Amino acid sequence: MMSEPDLDPGLHEPMPDAAVESPESESLDQDNRLKPEFVRAVKDAIDEDDGARVYALCEKLHPADIADLFELLDEDERPRMARAISDLMGVEVIAELNDWVREALVEALPADVVADIAEQLDTDDAVAMIEDLDHDEQQAVLAELDPEDRAAIEAALSYPEETAGRLMSREFVAVHETMTVGDLIDFLREHRELPTEFWEVFIVDPMHRPIGTCALSWILRTPRNIPLHDVMVRDQTLIPATMDQEEIALRFQKYALISAAVVDEAGRLIGQITVDDIVHIIQEEASEDILRLSGAGDGDINEPILMTVRTRLSWLVVNLGTAILASSVVGLFQGAIAKFALLAVLMPIVSGMGGNAGTQTLAVVVRALATNQLTDSNTWRMIFRELRIAMANGFALGALIGGGTWLLFSNPLLGAVIGTAMVVNNLTAGLAGILVPVTLDRFRVDPAVSSAVFVTTATDTMGFFSFLGLAVLTGLA
Amino acid sequence: MMSEPDLDPGLHEPMPDAAVESPESESLDQDNRLKPEFVRAVKDAIDEDDGARVYALCEKLHPADIADLFELLDEDERPRMARAISDLMGVEVIAELNDWVREALVEALPADVVADIAEQLDTDDAVAMIEDLDHDEQQAVLAELDPEDRAAIEAALSYPEETAGRLMSREFVAVHETMTVGDLIDFLREHRELPTEFWEVFIVDPMHRPIGTCALSWILRTPRNIPLHDVMVRDQTLIPATMDQEEIALRFQKYALISAAVVDEAGRLIGQITVDDIVHIIQEEASEDILRLSGAGDGDINEPILMTVRTRLSWLVVNLGTAILASSVVGLFQGAIAKFALLAVLMPIVSGMGGNAGTQTLAVVVRALATNQLTDSNTWRMIFRELRIAMANGFALGALIGGGTWLLFSNPLLGAVIGTAMVVNNLTAGLAGILVPVTLDRFRVDPAVSSAVFVTTATDTMGFFSFLGLAVLTGLA
């Protein structure tokens, strides 16, 4: 480990304390969220059509907070706020907006205004802004762009959604390895049109294929006369333009990347992806897993309500099908229930507990698959692991509920039946919880999307069947 | 937008193609995961105690892949592999290992070896390596460290787990604003002991409080004679040393940070956090939400099995309590069920569908809370939103199951009863799905941890109660 370098002692005018504090503390709470009273004040000003006051309130906000503010307003207030603060509506605000909120706002703006904003944005943010527009609106915006930007955006749109080609920025610094550190610094100082923020310089061969990278910290610390091929790192992670964003995020994580070169089929450098985009993608992909596992699709709280209803309802209808299937198992034992209604009282415990245990396993397995921790190499070990956990939990819960039932209803046979059914259903849950997602993953189906339906079907039907079946078999009813 | 700069035309010897390709393709599959046959070969070599072969196989792997390989091996194979490749076991491997796997491996190593590794690591990685050791082992390792490193690690350990003080690296570059760009570059070139990777330079006042930052790309592009106070950005996000990692991750995302200054209570710069650590934290926090929502605690597939059983079982026992509560509601209607057993067949449909709808709402709300999208300012709007969705879904599903029941059993009253119960339980689900997590969040309890239990209890009991109650009320049984 190294200690912090000594400070340069030649120091004059100290800065006032105020510079250290964040200027936004009047609008932000301790968790860095906009204060409700601040949002209230903005809403009131919008309602009173007091544009000047809206502007005064928002003027000092960070663009990311302006974006948050938009999301917190009611839908009809958003375009009114946008008009009031039009010259604060910079590119950072647009880039930070939630997809749904941006889409609605962008649709409300005329094509030439959208084009103006797009020209100020990096390609990746410009693409994000217009990719969700419908075809006609997209064409209208593209027509307003200058030819070079239009070409860049059209090229990006030619790649499938959520791939590197869409996400990459076409602004990067690429030079040849024969340059010296000094040449590079001069080159950077002379070319004002270079990207404002970059963290690595890419080194390319004459065919424009990446052969190495140089972190800026290395360049800064190397004497001017050293050629880049002596300082560059040759071992780099290349991202094919067609790679899916989830895969890209995994590579950034695995290799702790700050930026990475995107290459076309011929291996030529065509763009870069930087870690700040990846941070959003990781958040997005992890949220997707939670929401899909829960049957809520990809929707967030800003999704138009009709789309939300459609997505959720379609999953609920699928679930209704499986619920009917499970209930038809109960139907087989209607006679037994009529004779001994206590069975109907106890059966939801067995099915429900199986569902809970299955959900636990499923969540762990889906995350392990998503983060590449569970692969073909350790599948069997993990299946045995889940089986052992299911056995342990099943016996513990079976003893608990079996013993309790025996004592409460003074019926040892009923206790034995529910206890055994609990063990059986916990094993079912553990097995289904790992086999379903692993199988779906094998067939390249996202295990987060549909695993829960299969697992719940398994635990519900097996819960009812094992408990009621054993009851009939043992002559309880 | 800007186009990529022109290439320096002065170019000679092209690099061989091989340099472009990743050297690991024989061991990695298309998804960048270790191939099963490769893992098999390593396992075989370990089983045959063929250390040389293990070494030969692993020699060309990236450290992150060696870390992955450890996780894919059986527990008893890991220390044997570590012995075989001891001089490949660099700091990058240790830093990339899963927490559980690292802990087990570190515990198996003697204290002086652990200390040797810790001295090579950045403070944050060294802390991560030894924070999970028990007190005696930790002291033994600390005793082996040189005084400066020991002080740094002890200082980090004095902060609570998962706070900035633990996560920060104490290696950073901090200078005074009076320095010129040229001075800074000379300073960086002269001081070989500076951190190897950094992305921003922090500017501090005489009290060592941060007053601004300079991205390296700005420094590289600015003429030597310009003083730093003319190029530095004064508006920066400061992280107090006691801030929780989830909060830190949200700031990095919100403000698209690459690194940030960590300050003590007096506002003095004491460390930096870089985005590569944040990437892991975002992944970790999002996984935590999925796992906690599903009652699987914080465990991943590498957690020791006894801990997994303990965590999952304790949640299952809590769930058993709520299942018994729900079943006691059914118990109230035992007489009705004995008379009309079809009620027992249909009742799981009502409770189960409520559970599904509740889970959907819960997942959306928990993510919205975790990402600061749902705050006090829009809580009421979101409650109404969920209620409208619940109404829409409830009526659709109620009509479907009510109509189906009517037709199938030629019993319009039974259809009306189950349809109405379905609407009631969907509303219960929607309300509980948002009110439970929002209330827990208000009381600063992590909504991911216990919301599901409350929501399921609500939908189960209300599902049984509304359906069976209406059946009795309408004289069906």
mmCIF file of N, CA and C in Angstrom, chain A residues 319-357:
data_model
loop_
_atom_site.group_PDB
_atom_site.id
_atom_site.type_symbol
_atom_site.label_atom_id
_atom_site.label_comp_id
_atom_site.label_asym_id
_atom_site.label_seq_id
_atom_site.Cartn_x
_atom_site.Cartn_y
_atom_site.Cartn_z
ATOM 1 N N ASN A 319 -51.016 -17.214 -14.308
ATOM 2 C CA ASN A 319 -51.082 -17.741 -12.949
ATOM 3 C C ASN A 319 -52.447 -18.311 -12.616
ATOM 4 N N LEU A 320 -53.481 -17.684 -13.185
ATOM 5 C CA LEU A 320 -54.829 -18.194 -12.955
ATOM 6 C C LEU A 320 -54.940 -19.610 -13.488
ATOM 7 N N GLY A 321 -54.353 -19.817 -14.660
ATOM 8 C CA GLY A 321 -54.342 -21.160 -15.238
ATOM 9 C C GLY A 321 -53.698 -22.166 -14.287
ATOM 10 N N THR A 322 -52.546 -21.800 -13.735
ATOM 11 C CA THR A 322 -51.872 -22.753 -12.851
ATOM 12 C C THR A 322 -52.632 -22.907 -11.537
ATOM 13 N N ALA A 323 -53.297 -21.830 -11.088
ATOM 14 C CA ALA A 323 -54.085 -21.935 -9.855
ATOM 15 C C ALA A 323 -55.258 -22.890 -10.066
ATOM 16 N N ILE A 324 -55.858 -22.816 -11.264
ATOM 17 C CA ILE A 324 -56.974 -23.718 -11.568
ATOM 18 C C ILE A 324 -56.482 -25.164 -11.616
ATOM 19 N N LEU A 325 -55.288 -25.337 -12.208
ATOM 20 C CA LEU A 325 -54.689 -26.671 -12.248
ATOM 21 C C LEU A 325 -54.522 -27.224 -10.833
ATOM 22 N N ALA A 326 -53.955 -26.404 -9.954
ATOM 23 C CA ALA A 326 -53.741 -26.852 -8.579
ATOM 24 C C ALA A 326 -55.065 -27.138 -7.897
ATOM 25 N N SER A 327 -56.062 -26.280 -8.165
ATOM 26 C CA SER A 327 -57.339 -26.478 -7.484
ATOM 27 C C SER A 327 -58.044 -27.732 -8.011
ATOM 28 N N SER A 328 -57.741 -28.094 -9.276
ATOM 29 C CA SER A 328 -58.354 -29.327 -9.784
ATOM 30 C C SER A 328 -57.791 -30.556 -9.067
ATOM 31 N N VAL A 329 -56.563 -30.438 -8.550
ATOM 32 C CA VAL A 329 -56.022 -31.518 -7.722
ATOM 33 C C VAL A 329 -56.838 -31.648 -6.441
ATOM 34 N N VAL A 330 -57.183 -30.486 -5.857
ATOM 35 C CA VAL A 330 -58.039 -30.507 -4.665
ATOM 36 C C VAL A 330 -59.382 -31.138 -5.019
ATOM 37 N N GLY A 331 -59.869 -30.818 -6.237
ATOM 38 C CA GLY A 331 -61.152 -31.339 -6.691
ATOM 39 C C GLY A 331 -61.224 -32.862 -6.650
ATOM 40 N N LEU A 332 -60.068 -33.504 -6.898
ATOM 41 C CA LEU A 332 -60.022 -34.965 -6.859
ATOM 42 C C LEU A 332 -60.390 -35.508 -5.477
ATOM 43 N N PHE A 333 -60.171 -34.666 -4.467
ATOM 44 C CA PHE A 333 -60.339 -35.146 -3.092
ATOM 45 C C PHE A 333 -61.560 -34.520 -2.404
ATOM 46 N N GLN A 334 -62.495 -34.025 -3.242
ATOM 47 C CA GLN A 334 -63.668 -33.355 -2.695
ATOM 48 C C GLN A 334 -64.417 -34.226 -1.684
ATOM 49 N N GLY A 335 -64.509 -35.512 -2.002
ATOM 50 C CA GLY A 335 -65.219 -36.436 -1.119
ATOM 51 C C GLY A 335 -64.564 -36.501 0.252
ATOM 52 N N ALA A 336 -63.240 -36.636 0.231
ATOM 53 C CA ALA A 336 -62.505 -36.728 1.487
ATOM 54 C C ALA A 336 -62.691 -35.461 2.303
ATOM 55 N N ILE A 337 -62.677 -34.289 1.615
ATOM 56 C CA ILE A 337 -62.826 -33.017 2.332
ATOM 57 C C ILE A 337 -64.222 -32.907 2.950
ATOM 58 N N ALA A 338 -65.244 -33.356 2.202
ATOM 59 C CA ALA A 338 -66.609 -33.301 2.731
ATOM 60 C C ALA A 338 -66.713 -34.122 4.013
ATOM 61 N N LYS A 339 -65.978 -35.256 4.029
ATOM 62 C CA LYS A 339 -66.022 -36.109 5.218
ATOM 63 C C LYS A 339 -65.220 -35.503 6.363
ATOM 64 N N PHE A 340 -64.113 -34.835 6.047
ATOM 65 C CA PHE A 340 -63.166 -34.386 7.073
ATOM 66 C C PHE A 340 -62.663 -32.983 6.688
ATOM 67 N N ALA A 341 -63.483 -31.981 7.024
ATOM 68 C CA ALA A 341 -63.236 -30.613 6.539
ATOM 69 C C ALA A 341 -61.924 -30.028 7.064
ATOM 70 N N LEU A 342 -61.387 -30.589 8.147
ATOM 71 C CA LEU A 342 -60.125 -30.094 8.689
ATOM 72 C C LEU A 342 -58.997 -30.179 7.654
ATOM 73 N N LEU A 343 -59.128 -31.144 6.724
ATOM 74 C CA LEU A 343 -58.123 -31.251 5.657
ATOM 75 C C LEU A 343 -58.045 -29.952 4.858
ATOM 76 N N ALA A 344 -59.218 -29.353 4.582
ATOM 77 C CA ALA A 344 -59.246 -28.107 3.805
ATOM 78 C C ALA A 344 -58.614 -26.971 4.583
ATOM 79 N N VAL A 345 -58.728 -27.055 5.915
ATOM 80 C CA VAL A 345 -58.140 -26.004 6.745
ATOM 81 C C VAL A 345 -56.612 -26.079 6.688
ATOM 82 N N LEU A 346 -56.110 -27.307 6.737
ATOM 83 C CA LEU A 346 -54.653 -27.475 6.849
ATOM 84 C C LEU A 346 -53.926 -27.457 5.504
ATOM 85 N N MET A 347 -54.634 -27.817 4.419
ATOM 86 C CA MET A 347 -53.912 -27.964 3.142
ATOM 87 C C MET A 347 -53.209 -26.698 2.644
ATOM 88 N N PRO A 348 -53.763 -25.484 2.894
ATOM 89 C CA PRO A 348 -53.019 -24.309 2.370
ATOM 90 C C PRO A 348 -51.662 -24.139 3.041
ATOM 91 N N ILE A 349 -51.516 -24.668 4.260
ATOM 92 C CA ILE A 349 -50.226 -24.540 4.937
ATOM 93 C C ILE A 349 -49.157 -25.294 4.142
ATOM 94 N N VAL A 350 -49.494 -26.518 3.720
ATOM 95 C CA VAL A 350 -48.511 -27.331 2.993
ATOM 96 C C VAL A 350 -48.151 -26.692 1.654
ATOM 97 N N SER A 351 -49.179 -26.271 0.905
ATOM 98 C CA SER A 351 -48.882 -25.693 -0.410
ATOM 99 C C SER A 351 -48.154 -24.361 -0.265
ATOM 100 N N GLY A 352 -48.613 -23.549 0.678
ATOM 101 C CA GLY A 352 -48.003 -22.232 0.852
ATOM 102 C C GLY A 352 -46.543 -22.319 1.270
ATOM 103 N N MET A 353 -46.237 -23.211 2.214
ATOM 104 C CA MET A 353 -44.855 -23.332 2.671
ATOM 105 C C MET A 353 -43.947 -23.821 1.548
ATOM 106 N N GLY A 354 -44.470 -24.714 0.709
ATOM 107 C CA GLY A 354 -43.694 -25.151 -0.455
ATOM 108 C C GLY A 354 -43.390 -23.982 -1.375
ATOM 109 N N GLY A 355 -44.413 -23.162 -1.566
ATOM 110 C CA GLY A 355 -44.218 -21.974 -2.405
ATOM 111 C C GLY A 355 -43.124 -21.071 -1.857
ATOM 112 N N ASN A 356 -43.141 -20.854 -0.554
ATOM 113 C CA ASN A 356 -42.126 -19.993 0.059
ATOM 114 C C ASN A 356 -40.724 -20.565 -0.117
ATOM 115 N N ALA A 357 -40.586 -21.876 0.144
ATOM 116 C CA ALA A 357 -39.268 -22.498 0.032
ATOM 117 C C ALA A 357 -38.788 -22.466 -1.425
#
